[in-house]
Tab-separated table of C-alpha atoms in Angstrom:
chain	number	residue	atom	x	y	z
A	26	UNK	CA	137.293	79.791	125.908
A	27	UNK	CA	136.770	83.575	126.268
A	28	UNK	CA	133.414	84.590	127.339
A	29	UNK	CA	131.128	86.131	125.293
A	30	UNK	CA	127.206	87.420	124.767
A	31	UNK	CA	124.939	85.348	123.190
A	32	UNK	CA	124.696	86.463	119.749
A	33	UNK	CA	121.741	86.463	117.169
A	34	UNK	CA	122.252	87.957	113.790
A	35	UNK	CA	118.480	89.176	112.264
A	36	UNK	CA	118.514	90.433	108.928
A	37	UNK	CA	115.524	91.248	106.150
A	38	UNK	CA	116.057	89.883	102.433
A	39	UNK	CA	114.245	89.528	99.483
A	40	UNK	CA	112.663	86.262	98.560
A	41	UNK	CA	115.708	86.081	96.135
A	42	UNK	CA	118.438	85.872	98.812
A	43	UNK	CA	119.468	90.139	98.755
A	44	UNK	CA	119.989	92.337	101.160
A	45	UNK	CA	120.400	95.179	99.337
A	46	UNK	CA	120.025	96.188	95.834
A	47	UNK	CA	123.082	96.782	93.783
A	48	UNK	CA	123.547	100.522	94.378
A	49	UNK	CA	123.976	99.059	98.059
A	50	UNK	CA	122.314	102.301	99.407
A	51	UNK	CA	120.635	100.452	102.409
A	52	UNK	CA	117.463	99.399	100.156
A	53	UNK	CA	114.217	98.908	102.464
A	54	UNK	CA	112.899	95.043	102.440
A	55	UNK	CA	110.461	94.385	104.979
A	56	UNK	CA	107.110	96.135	105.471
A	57	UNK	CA	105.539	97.560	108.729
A	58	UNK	CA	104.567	94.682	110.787
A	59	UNK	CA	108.498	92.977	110.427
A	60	UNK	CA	110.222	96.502	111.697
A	61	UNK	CA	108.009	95.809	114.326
A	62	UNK	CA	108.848	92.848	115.027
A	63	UNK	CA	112.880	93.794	114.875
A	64	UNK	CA	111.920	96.849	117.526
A	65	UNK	CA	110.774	93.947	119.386
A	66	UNK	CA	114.099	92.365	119.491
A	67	UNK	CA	116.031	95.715	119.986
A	68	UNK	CA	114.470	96.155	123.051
A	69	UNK	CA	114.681	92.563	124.300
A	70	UNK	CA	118.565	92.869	123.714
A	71	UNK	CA	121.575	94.566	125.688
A	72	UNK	CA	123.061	96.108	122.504
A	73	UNK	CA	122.388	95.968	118.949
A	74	UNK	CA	125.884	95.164	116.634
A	75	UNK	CA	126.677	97.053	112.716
A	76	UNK	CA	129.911	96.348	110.671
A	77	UNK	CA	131.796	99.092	108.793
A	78	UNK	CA	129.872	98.960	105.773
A	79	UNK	CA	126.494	99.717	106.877
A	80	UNK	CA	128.044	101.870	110.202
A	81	UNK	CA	129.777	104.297	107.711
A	82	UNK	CA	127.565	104.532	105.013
A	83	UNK	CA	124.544	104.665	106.263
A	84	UNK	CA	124.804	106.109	110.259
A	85	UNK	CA	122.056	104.016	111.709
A	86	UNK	CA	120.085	105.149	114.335
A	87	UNK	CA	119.511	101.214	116.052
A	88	UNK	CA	117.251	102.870	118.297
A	89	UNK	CA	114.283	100.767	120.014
A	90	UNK	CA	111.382	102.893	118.635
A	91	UNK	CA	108.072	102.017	119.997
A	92	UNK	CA	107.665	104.415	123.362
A	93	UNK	CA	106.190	101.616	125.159
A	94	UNK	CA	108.972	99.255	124.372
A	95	UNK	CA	111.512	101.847	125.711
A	96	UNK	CA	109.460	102.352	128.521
A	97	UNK	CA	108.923	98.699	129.791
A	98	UNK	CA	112.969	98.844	129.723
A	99	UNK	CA	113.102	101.311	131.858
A	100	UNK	CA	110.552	99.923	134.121
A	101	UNK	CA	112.384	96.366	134.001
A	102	UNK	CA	115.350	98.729	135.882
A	103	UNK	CA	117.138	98.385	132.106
A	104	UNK	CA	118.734	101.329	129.818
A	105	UNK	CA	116.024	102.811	127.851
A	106	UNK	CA	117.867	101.862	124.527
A	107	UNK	CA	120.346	99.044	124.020
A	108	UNK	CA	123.994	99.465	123.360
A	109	UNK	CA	125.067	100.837	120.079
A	110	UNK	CA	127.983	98.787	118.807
A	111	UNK	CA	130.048	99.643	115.401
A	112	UNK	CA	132.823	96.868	114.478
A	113	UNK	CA	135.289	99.037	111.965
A	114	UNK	CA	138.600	98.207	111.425
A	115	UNK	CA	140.244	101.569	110.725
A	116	UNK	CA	138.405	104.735	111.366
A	117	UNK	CA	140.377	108.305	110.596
A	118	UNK	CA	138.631	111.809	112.545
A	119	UNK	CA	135.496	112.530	110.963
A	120	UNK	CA	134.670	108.968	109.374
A	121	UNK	CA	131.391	108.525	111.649
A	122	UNK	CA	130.208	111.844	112.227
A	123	UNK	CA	130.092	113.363	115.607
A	124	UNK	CA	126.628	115.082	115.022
A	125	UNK	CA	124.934	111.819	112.919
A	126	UNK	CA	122.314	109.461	114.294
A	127	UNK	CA	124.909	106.838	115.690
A	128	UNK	CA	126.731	108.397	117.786
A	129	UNK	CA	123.326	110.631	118.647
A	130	UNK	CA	120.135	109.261	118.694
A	131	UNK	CA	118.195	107.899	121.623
A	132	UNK	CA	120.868	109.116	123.934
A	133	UNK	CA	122.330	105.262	124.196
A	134	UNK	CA	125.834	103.911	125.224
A	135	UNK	CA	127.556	103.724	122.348
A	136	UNK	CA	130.475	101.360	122.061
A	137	UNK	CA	133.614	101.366	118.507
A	138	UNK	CA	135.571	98.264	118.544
A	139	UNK	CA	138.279	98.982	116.515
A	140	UNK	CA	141.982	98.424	115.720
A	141	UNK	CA	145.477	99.436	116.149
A	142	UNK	CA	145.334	100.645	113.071
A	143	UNK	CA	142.866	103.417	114.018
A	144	UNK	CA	144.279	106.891	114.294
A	145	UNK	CA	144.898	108.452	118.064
A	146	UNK	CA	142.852	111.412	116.831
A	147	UNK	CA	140.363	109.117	115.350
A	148	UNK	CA	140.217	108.027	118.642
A	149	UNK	CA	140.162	110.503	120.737
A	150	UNK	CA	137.368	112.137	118.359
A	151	UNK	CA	134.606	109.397	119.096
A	152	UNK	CA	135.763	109.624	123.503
A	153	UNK	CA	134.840	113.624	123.327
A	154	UNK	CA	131.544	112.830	121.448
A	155	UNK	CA	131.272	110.356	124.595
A	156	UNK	CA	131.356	106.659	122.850
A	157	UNK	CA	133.783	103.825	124.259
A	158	UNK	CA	136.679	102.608	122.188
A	159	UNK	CA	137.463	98.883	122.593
A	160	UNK	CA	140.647	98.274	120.684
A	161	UNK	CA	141.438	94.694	119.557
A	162	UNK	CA	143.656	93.585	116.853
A	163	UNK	CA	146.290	95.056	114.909
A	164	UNK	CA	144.831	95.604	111.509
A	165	UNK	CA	141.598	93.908	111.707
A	166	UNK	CA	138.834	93.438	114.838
A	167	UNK	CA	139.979	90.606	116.629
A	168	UNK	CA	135.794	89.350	116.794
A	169	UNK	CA	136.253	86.926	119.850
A	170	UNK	CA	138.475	89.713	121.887
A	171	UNK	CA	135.975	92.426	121.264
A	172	UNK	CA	132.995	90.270	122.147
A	173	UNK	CA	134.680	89.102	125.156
A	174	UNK	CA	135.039	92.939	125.912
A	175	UNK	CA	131.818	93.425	125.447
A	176	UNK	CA	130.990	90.534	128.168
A	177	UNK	CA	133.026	92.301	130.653
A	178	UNK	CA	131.129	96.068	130.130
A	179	UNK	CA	127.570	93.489	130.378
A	180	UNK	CA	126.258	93.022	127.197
A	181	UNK	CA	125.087	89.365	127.810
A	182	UNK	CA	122.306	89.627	124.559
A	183	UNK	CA	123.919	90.783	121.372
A	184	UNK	CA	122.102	91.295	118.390
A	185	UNK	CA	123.815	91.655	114.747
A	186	UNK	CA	121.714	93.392	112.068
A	187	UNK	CA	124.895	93.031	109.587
A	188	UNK	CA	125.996	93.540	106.919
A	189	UNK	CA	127.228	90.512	104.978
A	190	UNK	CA	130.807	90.633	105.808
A	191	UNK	CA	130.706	91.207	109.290
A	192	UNK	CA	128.078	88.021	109.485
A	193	UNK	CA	130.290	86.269	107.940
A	194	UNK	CA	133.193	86.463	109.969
A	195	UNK	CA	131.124	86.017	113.118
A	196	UNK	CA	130.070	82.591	111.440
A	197	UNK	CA	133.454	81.559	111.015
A	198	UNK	CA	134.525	82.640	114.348
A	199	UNK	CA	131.844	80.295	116.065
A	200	UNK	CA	130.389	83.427	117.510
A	201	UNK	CA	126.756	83.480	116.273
A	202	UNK	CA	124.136	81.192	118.459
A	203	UNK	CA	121.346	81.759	115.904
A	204	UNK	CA	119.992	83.058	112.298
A	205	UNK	CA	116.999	84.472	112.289
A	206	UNK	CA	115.654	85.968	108.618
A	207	UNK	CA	112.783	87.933	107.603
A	208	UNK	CA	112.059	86.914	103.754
A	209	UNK	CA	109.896	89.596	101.996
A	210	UNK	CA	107.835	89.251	98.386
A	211	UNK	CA	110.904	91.060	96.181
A	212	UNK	CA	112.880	90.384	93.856
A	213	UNK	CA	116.048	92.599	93.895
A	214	UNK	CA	118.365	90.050	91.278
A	215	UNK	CA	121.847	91.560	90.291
A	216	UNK	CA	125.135	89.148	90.273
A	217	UNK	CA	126.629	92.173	92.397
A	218	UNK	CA	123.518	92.832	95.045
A	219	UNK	CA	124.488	91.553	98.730
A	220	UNK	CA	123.407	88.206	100.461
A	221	UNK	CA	123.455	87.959	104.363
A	222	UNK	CA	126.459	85.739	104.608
A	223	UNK	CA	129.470	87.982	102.536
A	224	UNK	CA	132.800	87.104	102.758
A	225	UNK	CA	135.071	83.973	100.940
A	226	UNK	CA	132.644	81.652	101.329
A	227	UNK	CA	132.711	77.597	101.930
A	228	UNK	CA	133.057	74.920	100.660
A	229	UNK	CA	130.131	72.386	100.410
A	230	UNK	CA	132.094	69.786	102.938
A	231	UNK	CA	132.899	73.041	105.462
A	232	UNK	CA	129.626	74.916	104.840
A	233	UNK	CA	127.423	75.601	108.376
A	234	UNK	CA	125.172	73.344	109.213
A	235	UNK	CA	122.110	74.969	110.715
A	236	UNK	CA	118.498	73.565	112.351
A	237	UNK	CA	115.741	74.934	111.806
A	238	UNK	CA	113.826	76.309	115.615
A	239	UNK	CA	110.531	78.474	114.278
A	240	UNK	CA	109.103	79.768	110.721
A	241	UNK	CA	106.224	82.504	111.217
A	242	UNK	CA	104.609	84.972	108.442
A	243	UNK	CA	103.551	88.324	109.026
A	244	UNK	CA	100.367	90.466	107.548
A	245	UNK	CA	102.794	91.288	104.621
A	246	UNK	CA	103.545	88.261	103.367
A	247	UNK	CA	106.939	88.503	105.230
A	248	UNK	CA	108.618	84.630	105.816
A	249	UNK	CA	110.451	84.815	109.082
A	250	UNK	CA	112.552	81.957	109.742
A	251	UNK	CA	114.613	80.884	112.755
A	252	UNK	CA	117.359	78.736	112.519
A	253	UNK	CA	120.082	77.721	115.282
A	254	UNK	CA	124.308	76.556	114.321
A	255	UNK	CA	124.467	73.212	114.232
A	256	UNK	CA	127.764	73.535	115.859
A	257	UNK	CA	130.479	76.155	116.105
A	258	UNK	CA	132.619	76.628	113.476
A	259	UNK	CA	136.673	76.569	114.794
């Protein structure tokens, strides 16, 4: 078995199961006191993990935010931000911009885990603008190489803030080690809005068993609720 960080995915959706709305332009969910809480768990991990999706369209910063956060990293001997990881499959020059927020703010390592199918230029774009490329996989991200990639360059905490399809495919990898979601009081609806888990889907006799570890509320009527895999899925 390769080996691998331990992975958490945290994600914020409303009380009727989105993540998004469905113009899927990176709706807000949670109020103040839950994006403290996930600046909290930024800056208690090694790197913080986006798919495609969410990398492409809307260039997240993932930066720990809270200057005392950043600085009890640093005095822990510790990066002042964690990793930036993006998981796309096939990137051409330009697709994440060399100037935007990923690739710039907070002055952290960022790491592309990518494909063969990824252009050379594309490639050598993202090395001038000083990110590391992982390659694995010939037309998708082979998920277990690249996290056993990121073992080796010491990312031993990984946390996933999505999207759906990249949560997904960690689930049916076996690669997540726990669930943790922030429920806020909305109600998004739409047949076509997001849900945390994307992809194909289960059936009820292969679904993923989970147990519950924690539930906690915040001041703004957030649910949060933490759940570990019952057992890894093949």
């Amino acid at each position: 078995m390769q080996p691998r960080p331990n992975v958490f995915v945290n994600m914020a959706m409303t009380a009727d199961g989105k993540i998004d709305t469905v113009a899927r332009l990176g709706a807000r969910i949670s109020g103040p006191a839950d994006t403290a809480r996930v600046d909290r768990l930024r800056a208690a991990s090694d790197a913080v993990m986006v798919g495609g999706r969410t990398l492409l369209a809307e260039d997240p910063r993932l930066t720990v935010r809270d200057p005392e956060l950043v600085n009890m990293r640093v005095q822990a001997g510790r990066p002042a931000q964690p990793a930036k990881v993006g998981i796309v499959s096939h990137l051409r020059p330009g697709a994440i911009a060399p100037d935007g927020a990923f690739l710039r703010e907070g002055k952290a390592r960022v790491i592309v885990c990518t494909s063969e199918r990824t252009t050379a230029d594309a490639t050598a774009e993202l090395r001038a603008a000083g990110a590391e490329v992982v390659v694995a996989g010939a037309e998708r991200v082979d998920l277990p190489a690249a996290l056993s990639e990121l073992s080796e360059l010491g990312i031993e905490r990984l946390m996933v803030e999505g999207g759906s399809t990249l949560v997904a495919a960690l689930l049916a990898a076996g690669l997540v080690d726990e669930l943790q979601l922030a429920m806020a009081p909305l109600l998004f609806g739409g047949d076509t809005a997001p849900t945390p888990v994307g992809g194909p889907g289960w059936s009820r006799e292969a679904a993923i068993g989970l147990h519950l570890l924690e539930t906690s509320t915040s001041p703004d009527g957030d649910v949060i609720v933490r759940y570990g895999l019952d057992e890894a899925a093949p």
